[in-house]
Amino acid sequence: MLVLKFGGTSVGKPERMKKIADLVLATPGQKVVVLSALSGTTNALVAIGDHLMAGSQNLAEKEIATLEKHYDSFIKGLYSSEAFLAIGQETVSRFFIFMRLLATGQFDVKSYRELLAQGELISTELFYQHLQEQKVNSRLLPALHFMSIDENEEPELEKIEQRLKPLLASLKNVDVIITQGYICRNHRNEIDNLKRGGSDYTASLIGAAIRAEEIQIWTDIDGMHNNDPRIVKKTFPISELTFDEASELAYFGAKILHPSTIVPAQKYNVPVRLKNTMDEKAEGTIISNKGIEGTFKAVAAKDNITVINIKSSRMLMAYGFLRRVFEVFEQHKTPIDMISTSEVAVSLTIDGIDNLDSIITELKKFGTIEVEKNQTIICVVGHNIGKQKGILEKVFHALASVPVRMVSCGGSNNNISIVIEPAFKERALISLNENLFGIR
Ligand code: ADP
Ligand code: ASP
Ligand code: MG
């Protein structure tokens, strides 16, 4: 079985949605199709939710009306028969009645999450009806029936597998099984989500749970590029990556994949293929356990990083110090991304700052604390580059004119991470492109 995931831009226009229907049908065998919301919808839902949280009912209603118009015209381009257009209209109006109901009620975090889920719920329903119109043997399988996260917001892969098995067994004769990306239930059984960009993660969780033959992530670019195409002009697609390389790139800012996408796939050794909906003939990227040694593969950047410095003379020759530091982060459920230490100081970086104040209060017991917010991590990735001679020299040569704040290398053989000021990010990425990949 294959898992095929289509992102927002791949379903963002009626002709694109029709195109992916053709793509799905041209793919042999039974498949699970994971869809995102139409492009722009989740952003609009976030804006509506923010207005409602702030008590700006009028602004929220305006946004809802604009979004509804968008869907009204979308379905006109999607269905060819009057009968299916009527079904589409009924669907859209049902969704918008529900959204307005959410908006007029007591609006809290729970209703906010329910509102965010509407994007994927509506896109899958519209796609399903399109396949029905084309007389395709398809079925809608609600993600809220099997996708769940625990109290630490971690997906429950085993439970997902146990729930999916009987559901899929009952759909053995169905060619195309459609489900929602991004949305799930939390440990209180409420509607929740896998964070922005989470549809990739859904696809990988399903692929791992059913031990799929392959997970295909279809998007608007021809695979993972060697550098961030939003910032650097000349980038190129990479044909092969190892799970570790792709994982580090996704985690350290390559937006093409949700940061956790690779984890479930890697666990069960299910290859992940990145493909371009706009250019299906393009080779794309295959991510698997096969690696090519010793070459720079790609560079990525992650913004809004917070650096914390802990200076303490008590650390000198002491054991157990780092454990106590790490415990503070563990208690506050805050993952550490990078770390570097000397005899009397530890520098580390975190991504989420929800608990920063209480973390700092706790850390102050150990010594002097300095915090620098809004920093950028540049991450250079390549299979086993950590074991090669002259690698650091090349990276530092490329960054000669960029002040480097912190370096981490050797923790993983596949990655060299460098913290810089965000103002130098563009220069750093362009210079790494020129020096490591010879592109000018
Ligand atoms: P989707 O809506 O299909 O999930 P995304 O916008 O989330 O698509 O991801 C695709 C985008 O990721 C590309 O359009 C590209 O701008 C961006 N991107 C950032 N870094 C990379 C990279 N290294 N390789 C490819 N795409 C990247
Ligand atoms: N629709 C969600 C988002 O925009 C999930 C996704 O697209 O992957 O973040
Ligand atoms: Mg995405």
PDB file of C-alpha atoms in Angstrom, residues 130-263:
ATOM      1  CA  HIS A 130     -14.972  14.970  -6.820  1.00  0.00           C
ATOM      2  CA  LEU A 131     -13.861  11.312  -6.920  1.00  0.00           C
ATOM      3  CA  GLN A 132     -17.486  10.235  -6.479  1.00  0.00           C
ATOM      4  CA  GLU A 133     -18.408  12.354  -9.486  1.00  0.00           C
ATOM      5  CA  GLN A 134     -15.648  10.581 -11.438  1.00  0.00           C
ATOM      6  CA  LYS A 135     -17.081   7.233 -10.223  1.00  0.00           C
ATOM      7  CA  VAL A 136     -13.838   6.286  -8.502  1.00  0.00           C
ATOM      8  CA  ASN A 137     -14.038   3.527  -5.916  1.00  0.00           C
ATOM      9  CA  SER A 138     -13.093   5.711  -2.930  1.00  0.00           C
ATOM     10  CA  ARG A 139     -13.970   6.242   0.720  1.00  0.00           C
ATOM     11  CA  LEU A 140     -13.437   8.951   3.302  1.00  0.00           C
ATOM     12  CA  LEU A 141     -11.722   7.683   6.459  1.00  0.00           C
ATOM     13  CA  PRO A 142     -11.901  10.324   9.221  1.00  0.00           C
ATOM     14  CA  ALA A 143      -8.487  10.934  10.799  1.00  0.00           C
ATOM     15  CA  LEU A 144     -10.268  11.727  14.067  1.00  0.00           C
ATOM     16  CA  HIS A 145     -11.163   8.021  14.244  1.00  0.00           C
ATOM     17  CA  PHE A 146      -7.564   6.868  14.492  1.00  0.00           C
ATOM     18  CA  MET A 147      -4.994   9.694  14.803  1.00  0.00           C
ATOM     19  CA  SER A 148      -4.173  10.614  18.399  1.00  0.00           C
ATOM     20  CA  ILE A 149      -1.576  12.332  20.585  1.00  0.00           C
ATOM     21  CA  ASP A 150      -0.789  11.729  24.251  1.00  0.00           C
ATOM     22  CA  GLU A 151      -0.581  14.225  27.141  1.00  0.00           C
ATOM     23  CA  ASN A 152       2.897  15.280  25.920  1.00  0.00           C
ATOM     24  CA  GLU A 153       1.470  15.949  22.438  1.00  0.00           C
ATOM     25  CA  GLU A 154       3.374  12.959  21.050  1.00  0.00           C
ATOM     26  CA  PRO A 155       1.582  10.827  18.434  1.00  0.00           C
ATOM     27  CA  GLU A 156       0.554   7.421  19.778  1.00  0.00           C
ATOM     28  CA  LEU A 157       1.924   5.307  16.931  1.00  0.00           C
ATOM     29  CA  GLU A 158       0.991   1.941  18.440  1.00  0.00           C
ATOM     30  CA  LYS A 159      -2.584   2.972  19.136  1.00  0.00           C
ATOM     31  CA  ILE A 160      -2.843   4.519  15.679  1.00  0.00           C
ATOM     32  CA  GLU A 161      -1.723   1.190  14.219  1.00  0.00           C
ATOM     33  CA  GLN A 162      -4.202  -0.789  16.323  1.00  0.00           C
ATOM     34  CA  ARG A 163      -7.079   1.458  15.260  1.00  0.00           C
ATOM     35  CA  LEU A 164      -6.075   1.607  11.592  1.00  0.00           C
ATOM     36  CA  LYS A 165      -5.725  -2.148  11.065  1.00  0.00           C
ATOM     37  CA  PRO A 166      -9.421  -3.099  11.421  1.00  0.00           C
ATOM     38  CA  LEU A 167     -10.522   0.097   9.674  1.00  0.00           C
ATOM     39  CA  LEU A 168      -8.374  -0.661   6.632  1.00  0.00           C
ATOM     40  CA  ALA A 169      -9.322  -4.340   6.699  1.00  0.00           C
ATOM     41  CA  SER A 170     -12.946  -3.251   6.262  1.00  0.00           C
ATOM     42  CA  LEU A 171     -11.919  -1.165   3.237  1.00  0.00           C
ATOM     43  CA  LYS A 172      -9.989  -3.880   1.398  1.00  0.00           C
ATOM     44  CA  ASN A 173     -11.954  -3.450  -1.796  1.00  0.00           C
ATOM     45  CA  VAL A 174     -11.656   0.324  -1.917  1.00  0.00           C
ATOM     46  CA  ASP A 175      -9.039   1.781  -4.305  1.00  0.00           C
ATOM     47  CA  VAL A 176      -8.585   5.239  -2.818  1.00  0.00           C
ATOM     48  CA  ILE A 177      -8.906   5.891   0.910  1.00  0.00           C
ATOM     49  CA  ILE A 178      -8.946   9.616   1.683  1.00  0.00           C
ATOM     50  CA  THR A 179      -8.078  11.065   5.059  1.00  0.00           C
ATOM     51  CA  GLN A 180      -7.210  14.385   6.677  1.00  0.00           C
ATOM     52  CA  GLY A 181      -3.663  15.462   7.406  1.00  0.00           C
ATOM     53  CA  TYR A 182      -2.779  17.590  10.445  1.00  0.00           C
ATOM     54  CA  ILE A 183      -5.793  16.843  12.669  1.00  0.00           C
ATOM     55  CA  CYS A 184      -5.996  14.390  15.544  1.00  0.00           C
ATOM     56  CA  ARG A 185      -7.497  13.812  18.970  1.00  0.00           C
ATOM     57  CA  ASN A 186      -5.632  14.619  22.159  1.00  0.00           C
ATOM     58  CA  HIS A 187      -5.571  12.693  25.453  1.00  0.00           C
ATOM     59  CA  ARG A 188      -8.805  14.406  26.504  1.00  0.00           C
ATOM     60  CA  ASN A 189     -10.382  13.112  23.284  1.00  0.00           C
ATOM     61  CA  GLU A 190     -10.724  16.698  22.023  1.00  0.00           C
ATOM     62  CA  ILE A 191      -9.948  17.764  18.470  1.00  0.00           C
ATOM     63  CA  ASP A 192      -6.314  18.858  18.224  1.00  0.00           C
ATOM     64  CA  ASN A 193      -3.570  19.025  15.594  1.00  0.00           C
ATOM     65  CA  LEU A 194       0.030  18.052  14.844  1.00  0.00           C
ATOM     66  CA  LYS A 195       1.145  21.716  14.553  1.00  0.00           C
ATOM     67  CA  ARG A 196       1.597  23.746  11.399  1.00  0.00           C
ATOM     68  CA  GLY A 197       2.676  21.731   8.387  1.00  0.00           C
ATOM     69  CA  GLY A 198       1.506  18.589  10.223  1.00  0.00           C
ATOM     70  CA  SER A 199      -0.012  16.812   7.217  1.00  0.00           C
ATOM     71  CA  ASP A 200       3.437  15.495   6.290  1.00  0.00           C
ATOM     72  CA  TYR A 201       3.645  14.009   9.773  1.00  0.00           C
ATOM     73  CA  THR A 202       0.199  12.405   9.376  1.00  0.00           C
ATOM     74  CA  ALA A 203       1.338  10.730   6.153  1.00  0.00           C
ATOM     75  CA  SER A 204       4.453   9.383   7.798  1.00  0.00           C
ATOM     76  CA  LEU A 205       2.549   8.141  10.862  1.00  0.00           C
ATOM     77  CA  ILE A 206       0.080   6.307   8.643  1.00  0.00           C
ATOM     78  CA  GLY A 207       2.871   4.946   6.440  1.00  0.00           C
ATOM     79  CA  ALA A 208       4.694   3.628   9.502  1.00  0.00           C
ATOM     80  CA  ALA A 209       1.540   2.254  11.126  1.00  0.00           C
ATOM     81  CA  ILE A 210       0.599   0.224   8.049  1.00  0.00           C
ATOM     82  CA  ARG A 211       4.234  -0.495   7.027  1.00  0.00           C
ATOM     83  CA  ALA A 212       3.484   1.078   3.656  1.00  0.00           C
ATOM     84  CA  GLU A 213       5.610   0.342   0.645  1.00  0.00           C
ATOM     85  CA  GLU A 214       6.352   4.058   0.323  1.00  0.00           C
ATOM     86  CA  ILE A 215       5.209   7.442   1.635  1.00  0.00           C
ATOM     87  CA  GLN A 216       4.945  10.053  -1.100  1.00  0.00           C
ATOM     88  CA  ILE A 217       4.855  13.744  -0.165  1.00  0.00           C
ATOM     89  CA  TRP A 218       3.576  15.714  -3.160  1.00  0.00           C
ATOM     90  CA  THR A 219       4.213  19.441  -3.000  1.00  0.00           C
ATOM     91  CA  ASP A 220       5.030  22.498  -5.137  1.00  0.00           C
ATOM     92  CA  ILE A 221       8.751  21.852  -5.635  1.00  0.00           C
ATOM     93  CA  ASP A 222      10.762  19.010  -7.181  1.00  0.00           C
ATOM     94  CA  GLY A 223      12.102  17.538  -3.936  1.00  0.00           C
ATOM     95  CA  MET A 224      14.442  18.600  -1.149  1.00  0.00           C
ATOM     96  CA  HIS A 225      16.813  21.282  -2.454  1.00  0.00           C
ATOM     97  CA  ASN A 226      20.407  21.771  -1.358  1.00  0.00           C
ATOM     98  CA  ASN A 227      19.549  25.164   0.152  1.00  0.00           C
ATOM     99  CA  ASP A 228      16.493  27.234   1.052  1.00  0.00           C
ATOM    100  CA  PRO A 229      14.914  28.215  -2.295  1.00  0.00           C
ATOM    101  CA  ARG A 230      12.998  31.020  -0.590  1.00  0.00           C
ATOM    102  CA  ILE A 231      16.278  32.787   0.163  1.00  0.00           C
ATOM    103  CA  VAL A 232      18.930  31.503  -2.242  1.00  0.00           C
ATOM    104  CA  LYS A 233      18.299  31.901  -5.993  1.00  0.00           C
ATOM    105  CA  LYS A 234      20.228  28.975  -7.464  1.00  0.00           C
ATOM    106  CA  THR A 235      19.419  25.748  -5.647  1.00  0.00           C
ATOM    107  CA  PHE A 236      19.053  22.218  -6.975  1.00  0.00           C
ATOM    108  CA  PRO A 237      17.046  19.140  -5.966  1.00  0.00           C
ATOM    109  CA  ILE A 238      18.856  16.288  -4.204  1.00  0.00           C
ATOM    110  CA  SER A 239      17.958  12.880  -5.597  1.00  0.00           C
ATOM    111  CA  GLU A 240      18.818  10.768  -2.522  1.00  0.00           C
ATOM    112  CA  LEU A 241      18.973  11.434   1.200  1.00  0.00           C
ATOM    113  CA  THR A 242      19.307   9.175   4.215  1.00  0.00           C
ATOM    114  CA  PHE A 243      16.637   9.278   6.908  1.00  0.00           C
ATOM    115  CA  ASP A 244      19.147  10.948   9.256  1.00  0.00           C
ATOM    116  CA  GLU A 245      20.048  13.657   6.763  1.00  0.00           C
ATOM    117  CA  ALA A 246      16.435  14.409   5.879  1.00  0.00           C
ATOM    118  CA  SER A 247      15.489  14.375   9.540  1.00  0.00           C
ATOM    119  CA  GLU A 248      18.122  16.957  10.428  1.00  0.00           C
ATOM    120  CA  LEU A 249      17.172  19.161   7.478  1.00  0.00           C
ATOM    121  CA  ALA A 250      13.480  19.045   8.373  1.00  0.00           C
ATOM    122  CA  TYR A 251      14.195  19.683  12.029  1.00  0.00           C
ATOM    123  CA  PHE A 252      16.546  22.559  11.265  1.00  0.00           C
ATOM    124  CA  GLY A 253      14.241  24.485   8.993  1.00  0.00           C
ATOM    125  CA  ALA A 254      13.765  22.899   5.536  1.00  0.00           C
ATOM    126  CA  LYS A 255      10.088  23.826   5.324  1.00  0.00           C
ATOM    127  CA  ILE A 256       9.293  21.190   2.704  1.00  0.00           C
ATOM    128  CA  LEU A 257       8.862  18.710   5.579  1.00  0.00           C
ATOM    129  CA  HIS A 258       7.268  19.069   9.019  1.00  0.00           C
ATOM    130  CA  PRO A 259      10.167  18.755  11.523  1.00  0.00           C
ATOM    131  CA  SER A 260       9.090  15.303  12.791  1.00  0.00           C
ATOM    132  CA  THR A 261       8.048  13.736   9.467  1.00  0.00           C
ATOM    133  CA  ILE A 262      10.958  11.343   9.124  1.00  0.00           C
ATOM    134  CA  VAL A 263      10.801   9.838  12.628  1.00  0.00           C
TER     135      VAL A 263
END
